[in-house]
Coordinates of C-alpha atoms and ligand atoms in Angstrom, one line a residue:
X11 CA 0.0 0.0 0.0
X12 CA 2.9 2.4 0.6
X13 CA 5.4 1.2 -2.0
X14 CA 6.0 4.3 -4.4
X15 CA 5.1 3.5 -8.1
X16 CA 6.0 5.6 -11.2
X17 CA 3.0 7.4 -10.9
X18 CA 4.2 9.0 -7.5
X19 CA 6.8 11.2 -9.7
X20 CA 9.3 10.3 -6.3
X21 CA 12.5 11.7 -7.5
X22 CA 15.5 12.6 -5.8
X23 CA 18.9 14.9 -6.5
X24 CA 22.4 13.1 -7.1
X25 CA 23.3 15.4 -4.0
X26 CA 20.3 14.1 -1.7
X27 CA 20.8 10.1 -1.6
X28 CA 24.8 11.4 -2.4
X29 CA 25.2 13.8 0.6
X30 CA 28.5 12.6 2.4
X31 CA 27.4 13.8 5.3
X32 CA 30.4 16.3 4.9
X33 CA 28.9 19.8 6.6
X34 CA 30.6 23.0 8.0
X35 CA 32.1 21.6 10.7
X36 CA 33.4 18.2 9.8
X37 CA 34.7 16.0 6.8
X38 CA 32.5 13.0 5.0
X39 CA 31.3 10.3 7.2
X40 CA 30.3 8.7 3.8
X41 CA 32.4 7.6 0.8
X42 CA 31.6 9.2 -2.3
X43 CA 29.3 7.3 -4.9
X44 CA 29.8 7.7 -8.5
X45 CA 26.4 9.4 -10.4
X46 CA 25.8 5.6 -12.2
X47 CA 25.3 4.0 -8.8
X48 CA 23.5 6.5 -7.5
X49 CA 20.8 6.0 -9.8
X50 CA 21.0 2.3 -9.0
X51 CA 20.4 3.0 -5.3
X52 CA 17.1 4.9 -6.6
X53 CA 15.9 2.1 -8.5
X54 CA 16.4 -0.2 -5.4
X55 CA 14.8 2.1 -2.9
X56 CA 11.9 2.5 -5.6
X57 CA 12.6 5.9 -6.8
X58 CA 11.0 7.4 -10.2
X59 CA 13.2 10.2 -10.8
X60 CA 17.1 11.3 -10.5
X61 CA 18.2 15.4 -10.8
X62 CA 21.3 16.9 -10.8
X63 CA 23.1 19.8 -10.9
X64 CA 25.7 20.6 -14.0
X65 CA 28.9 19.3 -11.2
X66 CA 27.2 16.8 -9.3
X67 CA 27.3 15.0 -12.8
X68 CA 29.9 16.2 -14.5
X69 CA 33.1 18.0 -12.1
X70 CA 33.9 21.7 -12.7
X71 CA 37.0 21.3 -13.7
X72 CA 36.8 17.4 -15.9
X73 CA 38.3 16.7 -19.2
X74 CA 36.0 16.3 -22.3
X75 CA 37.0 12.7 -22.5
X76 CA 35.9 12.4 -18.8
X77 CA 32.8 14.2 -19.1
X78 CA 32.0 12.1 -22.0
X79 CA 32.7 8.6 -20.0
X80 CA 30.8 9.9 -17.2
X81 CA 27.6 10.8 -19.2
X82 CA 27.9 7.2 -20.8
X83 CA 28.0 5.4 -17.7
X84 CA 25.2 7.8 -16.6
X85 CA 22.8 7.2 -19.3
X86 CA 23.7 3.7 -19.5
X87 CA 22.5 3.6 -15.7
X88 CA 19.4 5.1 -16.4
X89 CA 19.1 2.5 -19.5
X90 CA 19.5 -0.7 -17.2
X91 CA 17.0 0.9 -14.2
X92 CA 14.2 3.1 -15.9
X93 CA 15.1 6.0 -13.9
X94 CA 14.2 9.3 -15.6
X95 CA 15.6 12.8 -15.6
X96 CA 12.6 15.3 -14.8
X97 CA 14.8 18.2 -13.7
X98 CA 18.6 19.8 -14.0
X99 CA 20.1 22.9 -12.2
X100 CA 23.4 24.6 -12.0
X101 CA 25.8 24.9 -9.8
X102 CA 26.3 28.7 -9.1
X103 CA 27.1 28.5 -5.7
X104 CA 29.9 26.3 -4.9
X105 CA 33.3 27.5 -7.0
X106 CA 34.6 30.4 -5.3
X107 CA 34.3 32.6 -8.7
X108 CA 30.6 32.5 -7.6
X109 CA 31.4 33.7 -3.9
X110 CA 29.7 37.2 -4.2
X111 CA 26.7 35.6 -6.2
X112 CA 26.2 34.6 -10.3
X113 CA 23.3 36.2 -12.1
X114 CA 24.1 39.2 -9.0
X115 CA 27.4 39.4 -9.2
X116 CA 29.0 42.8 -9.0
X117 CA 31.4 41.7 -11.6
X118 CA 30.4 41.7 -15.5
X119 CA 32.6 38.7 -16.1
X120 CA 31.1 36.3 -13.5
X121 CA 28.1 37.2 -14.3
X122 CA 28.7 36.5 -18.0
X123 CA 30.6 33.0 -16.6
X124 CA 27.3 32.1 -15.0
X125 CA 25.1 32.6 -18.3
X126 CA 27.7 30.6 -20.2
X127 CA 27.8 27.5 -17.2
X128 CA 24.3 27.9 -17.6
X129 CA 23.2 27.2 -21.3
X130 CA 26.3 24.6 -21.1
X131 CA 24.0 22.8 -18.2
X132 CA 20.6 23.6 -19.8
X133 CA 22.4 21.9 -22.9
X134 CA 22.8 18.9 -20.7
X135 CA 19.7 18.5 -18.6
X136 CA 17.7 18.9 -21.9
X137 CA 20.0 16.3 -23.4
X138 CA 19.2 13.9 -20.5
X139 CA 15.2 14.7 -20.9
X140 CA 14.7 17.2 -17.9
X141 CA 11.6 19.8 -18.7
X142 CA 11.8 21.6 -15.7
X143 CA 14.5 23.2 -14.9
X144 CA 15.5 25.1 -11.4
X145 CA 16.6 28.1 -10.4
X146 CA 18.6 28.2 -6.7
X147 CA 20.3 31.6 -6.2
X148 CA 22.1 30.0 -2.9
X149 CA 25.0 32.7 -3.6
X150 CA 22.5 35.8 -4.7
X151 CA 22.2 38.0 -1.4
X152 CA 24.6 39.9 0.7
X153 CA 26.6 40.0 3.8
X154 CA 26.1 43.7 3.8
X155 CA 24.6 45.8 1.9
X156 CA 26.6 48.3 1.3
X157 CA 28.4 46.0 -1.0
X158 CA 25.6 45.5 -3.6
X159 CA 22.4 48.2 -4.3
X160 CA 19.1 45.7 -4.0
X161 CA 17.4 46.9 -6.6
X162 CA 20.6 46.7 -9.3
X163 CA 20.0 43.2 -7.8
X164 CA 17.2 42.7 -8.6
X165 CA 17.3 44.3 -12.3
X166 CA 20.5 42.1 -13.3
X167 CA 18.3 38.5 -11.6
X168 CA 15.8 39.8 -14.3
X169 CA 18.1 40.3 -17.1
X170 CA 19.7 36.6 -16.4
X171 CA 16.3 35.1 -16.4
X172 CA 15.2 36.9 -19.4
X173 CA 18.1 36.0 -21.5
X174 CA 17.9 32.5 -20.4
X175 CA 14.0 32.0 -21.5
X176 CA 15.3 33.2 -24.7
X177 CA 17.7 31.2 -25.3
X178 CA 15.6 28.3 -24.6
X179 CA 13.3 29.6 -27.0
X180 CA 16.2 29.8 -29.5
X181 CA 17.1 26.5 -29.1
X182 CA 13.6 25.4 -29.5
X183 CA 13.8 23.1 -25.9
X184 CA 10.6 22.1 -24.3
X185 CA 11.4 23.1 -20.7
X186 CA 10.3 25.4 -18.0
X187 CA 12.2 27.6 -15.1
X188 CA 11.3 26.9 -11.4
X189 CA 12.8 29.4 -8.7
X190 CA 13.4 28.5 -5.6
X191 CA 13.9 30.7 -2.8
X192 CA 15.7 30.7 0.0
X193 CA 15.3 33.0 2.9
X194 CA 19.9 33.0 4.3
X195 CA 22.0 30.5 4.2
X196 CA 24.9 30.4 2.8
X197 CA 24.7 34.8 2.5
X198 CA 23.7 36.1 5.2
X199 CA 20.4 37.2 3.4
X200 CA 19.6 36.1 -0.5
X201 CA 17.7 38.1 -2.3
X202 CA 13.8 36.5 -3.3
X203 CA 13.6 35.6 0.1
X204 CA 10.5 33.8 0.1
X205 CA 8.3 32.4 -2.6
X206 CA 5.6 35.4 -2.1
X207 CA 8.8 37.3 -3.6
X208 CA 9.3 34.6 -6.1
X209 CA 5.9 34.8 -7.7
X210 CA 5.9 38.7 -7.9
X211 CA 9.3 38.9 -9.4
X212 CA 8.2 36.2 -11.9
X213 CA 5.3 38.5 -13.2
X214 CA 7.7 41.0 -14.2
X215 CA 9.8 38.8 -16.4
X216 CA 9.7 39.3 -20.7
X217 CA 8.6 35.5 -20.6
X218 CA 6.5 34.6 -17.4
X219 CA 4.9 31.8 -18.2
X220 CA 7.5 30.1 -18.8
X221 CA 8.6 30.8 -15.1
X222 CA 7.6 29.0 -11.9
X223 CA 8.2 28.6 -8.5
X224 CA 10.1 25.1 -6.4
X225 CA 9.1 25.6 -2.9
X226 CA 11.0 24.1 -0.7
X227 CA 9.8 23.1 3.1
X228 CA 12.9 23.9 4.8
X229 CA 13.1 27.5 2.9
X230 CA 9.9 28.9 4.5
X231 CA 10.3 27.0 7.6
X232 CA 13.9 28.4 7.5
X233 CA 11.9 31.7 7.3
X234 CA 9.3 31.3 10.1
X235 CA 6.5 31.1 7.2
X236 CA 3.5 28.6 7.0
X237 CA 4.9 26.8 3.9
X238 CA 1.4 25.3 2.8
X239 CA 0.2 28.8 2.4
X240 CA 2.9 29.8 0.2
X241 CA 2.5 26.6 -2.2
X242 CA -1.1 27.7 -2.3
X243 CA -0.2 30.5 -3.7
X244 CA 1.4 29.4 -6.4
X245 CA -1.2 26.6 -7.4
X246 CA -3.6 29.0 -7.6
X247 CA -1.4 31.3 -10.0
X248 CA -0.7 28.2 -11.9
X249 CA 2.6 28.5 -10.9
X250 CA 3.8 25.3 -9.3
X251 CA 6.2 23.9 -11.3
X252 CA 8.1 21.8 -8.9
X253 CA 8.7 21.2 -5.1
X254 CA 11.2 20.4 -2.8
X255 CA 10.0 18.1 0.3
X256 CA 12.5 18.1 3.2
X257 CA 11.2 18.6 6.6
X258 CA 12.9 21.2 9.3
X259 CA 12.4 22.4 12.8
X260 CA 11.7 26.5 12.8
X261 CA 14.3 29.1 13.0
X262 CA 17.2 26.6 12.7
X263 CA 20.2 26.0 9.8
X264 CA 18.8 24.2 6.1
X265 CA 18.7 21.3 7.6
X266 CA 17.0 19.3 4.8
X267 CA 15.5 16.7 7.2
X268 CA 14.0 13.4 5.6
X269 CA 10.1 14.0 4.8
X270 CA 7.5 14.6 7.4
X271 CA 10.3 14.1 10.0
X272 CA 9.6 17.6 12.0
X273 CA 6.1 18.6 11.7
X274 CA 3.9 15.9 11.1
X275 CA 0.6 18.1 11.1
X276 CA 2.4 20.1 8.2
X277 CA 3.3 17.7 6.1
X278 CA -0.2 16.5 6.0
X279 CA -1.8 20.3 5.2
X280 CA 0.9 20.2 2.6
X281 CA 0.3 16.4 1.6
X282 CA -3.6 17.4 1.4
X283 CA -3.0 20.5 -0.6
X284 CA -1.3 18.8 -3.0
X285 CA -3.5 15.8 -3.3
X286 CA -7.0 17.5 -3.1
X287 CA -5.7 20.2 -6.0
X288 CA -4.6 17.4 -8.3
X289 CA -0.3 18.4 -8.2
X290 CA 0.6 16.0 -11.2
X291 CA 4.4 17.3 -11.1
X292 CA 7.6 15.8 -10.1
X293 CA 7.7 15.5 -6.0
X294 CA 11.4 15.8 -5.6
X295 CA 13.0 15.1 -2.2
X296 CA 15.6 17.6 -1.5
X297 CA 16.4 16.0 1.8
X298 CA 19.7 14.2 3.1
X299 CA 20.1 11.2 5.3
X300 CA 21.7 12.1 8.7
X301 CA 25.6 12.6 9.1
X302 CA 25.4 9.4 11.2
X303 CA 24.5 7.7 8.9
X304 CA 25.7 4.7 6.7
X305 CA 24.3 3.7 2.8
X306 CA 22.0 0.9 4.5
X307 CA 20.3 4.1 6.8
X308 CA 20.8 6.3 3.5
X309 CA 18.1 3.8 2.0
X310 CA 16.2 3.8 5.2
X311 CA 16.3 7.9 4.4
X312 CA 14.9 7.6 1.0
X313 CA 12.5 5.2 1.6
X314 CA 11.3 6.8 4.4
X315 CA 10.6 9.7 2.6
X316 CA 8.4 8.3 0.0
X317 CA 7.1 5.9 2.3
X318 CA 5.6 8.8 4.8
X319 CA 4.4 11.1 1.8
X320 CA 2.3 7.9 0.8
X321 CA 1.0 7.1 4.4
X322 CA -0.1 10.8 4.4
X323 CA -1.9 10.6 1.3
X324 CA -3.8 8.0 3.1
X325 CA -4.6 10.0 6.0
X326 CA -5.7 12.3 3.6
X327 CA -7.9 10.1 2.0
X328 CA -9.2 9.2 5.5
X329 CA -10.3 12.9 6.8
X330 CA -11.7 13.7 3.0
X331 CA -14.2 10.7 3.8
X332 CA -14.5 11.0 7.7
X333 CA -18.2 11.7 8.2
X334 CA -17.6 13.7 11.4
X335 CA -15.3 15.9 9.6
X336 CA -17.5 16.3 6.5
X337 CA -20.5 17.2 9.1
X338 CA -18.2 20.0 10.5
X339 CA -17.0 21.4 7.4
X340 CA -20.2 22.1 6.4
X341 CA -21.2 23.5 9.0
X342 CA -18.6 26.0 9.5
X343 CA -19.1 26.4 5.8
X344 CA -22.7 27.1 5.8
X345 CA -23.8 29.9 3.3
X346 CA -28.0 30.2 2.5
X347 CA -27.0 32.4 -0.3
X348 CA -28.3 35.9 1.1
X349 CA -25.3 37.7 0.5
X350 CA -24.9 37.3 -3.0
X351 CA -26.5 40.0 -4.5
X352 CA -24.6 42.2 -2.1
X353 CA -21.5 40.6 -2.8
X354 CA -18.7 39.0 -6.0
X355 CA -17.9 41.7 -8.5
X356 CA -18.9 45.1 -8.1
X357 CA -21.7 47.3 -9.7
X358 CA -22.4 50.5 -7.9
X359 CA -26.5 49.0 -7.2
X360 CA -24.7 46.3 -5.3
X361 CA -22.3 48.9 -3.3
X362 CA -25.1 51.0 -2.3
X363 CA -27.4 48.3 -1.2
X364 CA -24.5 46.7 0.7
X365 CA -24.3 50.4 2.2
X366 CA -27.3 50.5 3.5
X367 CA -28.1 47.2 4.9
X368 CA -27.4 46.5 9.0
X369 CA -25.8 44.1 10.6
X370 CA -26.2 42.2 13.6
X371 CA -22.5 42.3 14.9
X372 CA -23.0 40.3 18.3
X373 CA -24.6 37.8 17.0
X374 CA -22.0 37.2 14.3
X375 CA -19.1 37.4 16.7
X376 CA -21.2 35.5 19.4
X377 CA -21.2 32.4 16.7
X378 CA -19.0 29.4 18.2
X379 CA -17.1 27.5 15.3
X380 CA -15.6 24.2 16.2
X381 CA -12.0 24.7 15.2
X382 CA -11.1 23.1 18.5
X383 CA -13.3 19.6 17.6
X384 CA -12.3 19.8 13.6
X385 CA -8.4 19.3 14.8
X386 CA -9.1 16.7 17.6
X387 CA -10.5 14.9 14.9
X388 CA -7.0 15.5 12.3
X389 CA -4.9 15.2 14.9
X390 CA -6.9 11.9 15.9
X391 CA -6.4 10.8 12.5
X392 CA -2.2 11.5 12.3
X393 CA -2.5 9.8 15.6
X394 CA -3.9 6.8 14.1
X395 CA -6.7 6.2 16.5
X396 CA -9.6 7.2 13.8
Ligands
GLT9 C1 21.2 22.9 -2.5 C2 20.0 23.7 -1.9 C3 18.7 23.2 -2.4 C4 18.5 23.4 -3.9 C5 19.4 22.7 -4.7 C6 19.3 23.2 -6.2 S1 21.0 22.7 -4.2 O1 21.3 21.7 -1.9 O2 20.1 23.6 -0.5 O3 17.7 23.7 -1.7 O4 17.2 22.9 -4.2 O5 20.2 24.0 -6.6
MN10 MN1 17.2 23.2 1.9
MN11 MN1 15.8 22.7 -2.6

């Protein structure tokens, strides 16, 4: 009942199931796995998808003959296992060229480097079959800001993003952009700190529908922010290209935590979301196994992760059908109608009869609404008692 099939879209990054565990403060407790047996461990653990970014595939600094031994082995993995690509990215946060941002970057020739790394990596994921691909500006954002005027910031992220969208238009590829926002972490702030920004900033673009949004739990979490509201957001804008599922406890580092680890009752508002509203994109799990970790536990990880989206669809499926919960809902969503003609789009007869009508205030703040019984009954439900 909770084995992941192709039709979950489970996928994973080469850097999720490939962390090392290394992290500021110490070295690897993991040895390094090639990209080819990475996408075997996903096939084991039951995985649809595999993404990358440009160097977790290919190193910065390989040899054309390398690169091209390393893509064979690649694609030959994904041959034998049936592992797809949905989704590539580019690393433009981890060589130090890119240590006072990419698209950002107060110097003209990094951030003409970054365009170039990335139509080289769009060349790649598209090669590979990705259609989505994302957008993490973990190096866009300051330390202070007198070294870097916000809104030139802003102005040179929209130049990069509208020269990429037509370039892919150029090249005639059949893929879409997905930002992803950040709140710190590794600048002190990054600019587009939320996906609210995200979606605004994408409206101003030469090309936005060809832009989205990748939420990530961790990123509003990271932020203080209820991240179900702000994937809401962006399904109702049509905008919800991609997401990140991770898990994280509030006001802490990225800490990328294996799915529905933290906050159970969020991951099931976010499970529900995505379930009732029909999400038929890649669910991507930008997670890592703990640093304590060994590969057996790094399979525990990733089946964990698909394993406790599935069991949440479940419960899902259980309070959408609870009778109780049902009875509730509609009551607190009772409506006989008699405000619509006072109410939905305007017409100045509407206004003026809205004007003029009373209310009775006590008795509509006097009205008791069973918030307190309606989350017994979910938390009931996580519980596994109903
Ligand atoms: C990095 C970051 C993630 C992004 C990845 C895409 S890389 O691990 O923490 O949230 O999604 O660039
Ligand atoms: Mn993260
Ligand atoms: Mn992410």
């Amino acid at each position: 009942m909770y084995t992941p099939t192709a039709a979950d879209k489970f996928t994973f990054g080469l850097w999720t199931v490939g962390h090392t565990g290394r992290d500021p403060f110490g070295e690897p407790t993991r040895a390094a796995k090639k990209p080819h047996e990475i996408v075997h461990l996903l096939a084991e653990v039951g995985a649809y998808g595999v993404n990358f970014h440009d160097n977790d595939l290919v190193p910065i600094d390989a040899t054309p003959a390398e690169k091209a031994q390393i893509i064979k082995d690649f694609k030959q993995a994904l041959n034998d296992t049936g592992i797809v690509v949905p989704m590539a990215t580019t690393n433009l946060f981890s060589d130090p060229t890119f240590k006072d941002g990419a698209f950002t970057s107060n110097d003209p020739q990094v951030r003409a480097y970054a365009l170039h790394k990335t139509m080289h990596a769009i060349d790649m994921g598209v090669d590979m079959g990705a259609k989505i691909y994302v957008f993490w500006g973990g190096r866009e954002g300051t330390e202070t800001d007198a070294s870097k005027d916000p809104i030139t910031a802003i102005k040179r992220n929209r130049e990069a993003m509208n020269y990429l969208c037509e370039y892919v238009k150029d090249q005639g590829y059949d893929l879409k952009f997905a930002l992803e926002a950040k709140p710190n972490e590794p600048r002190g702030d990054i600019y587009n700190a939320t996906t609210g920004n995200m979606l605004a900033f994408i409206e101003t673009l030469d090309n936005p529908e060809m832009v989205g949004v990748n939420p990530e739990v961790a990123h509003e979490h990271m932020a203080g922010l209820n991240f179900t509201h702000h994937v809401a957001q962006a399904i109702e804008q049509d905008k919800l290209f991609h997401i990140d599922l991770n898990d994280q406890s509030f006001g802490r580092y990225d800490q990328d935590f294996r799915f529905a680890a933290v906050n159970l009752k969020s991951a099931f508002f976010l499970v529900k979301l995505l379930e009732d509203t029909g999400y038929a994109g890649n669910k991507h799990f930008d997670a890592h196994a703990y640093r304590t970790s060994d590969y057996k536990d790094v399979k525990a990880f990733a089946r964990g992760c698909m394993r406790n989206y599935l069991i949440l669809k479940e419960k899902v499926a259980r309070w959408n059908a609870d009778s109780e919960i049902q009875a509730l809902l509609e009551e607190i969503n009772a409506d006989d109608g008699s405000m619509d003609p006072l109410m939905g789009s305007y017409s100045a007869d509407k206004a003026s009869a809205l004007k003029s009508r009373s209310f009775d205030r006590a008795a509509m703040g006097a009205r008791g609404l069973p918030y307190e019984a309606l989350d017994q009954l979910t938390v009931e439900i996580l519980l596994g008692v109903r």
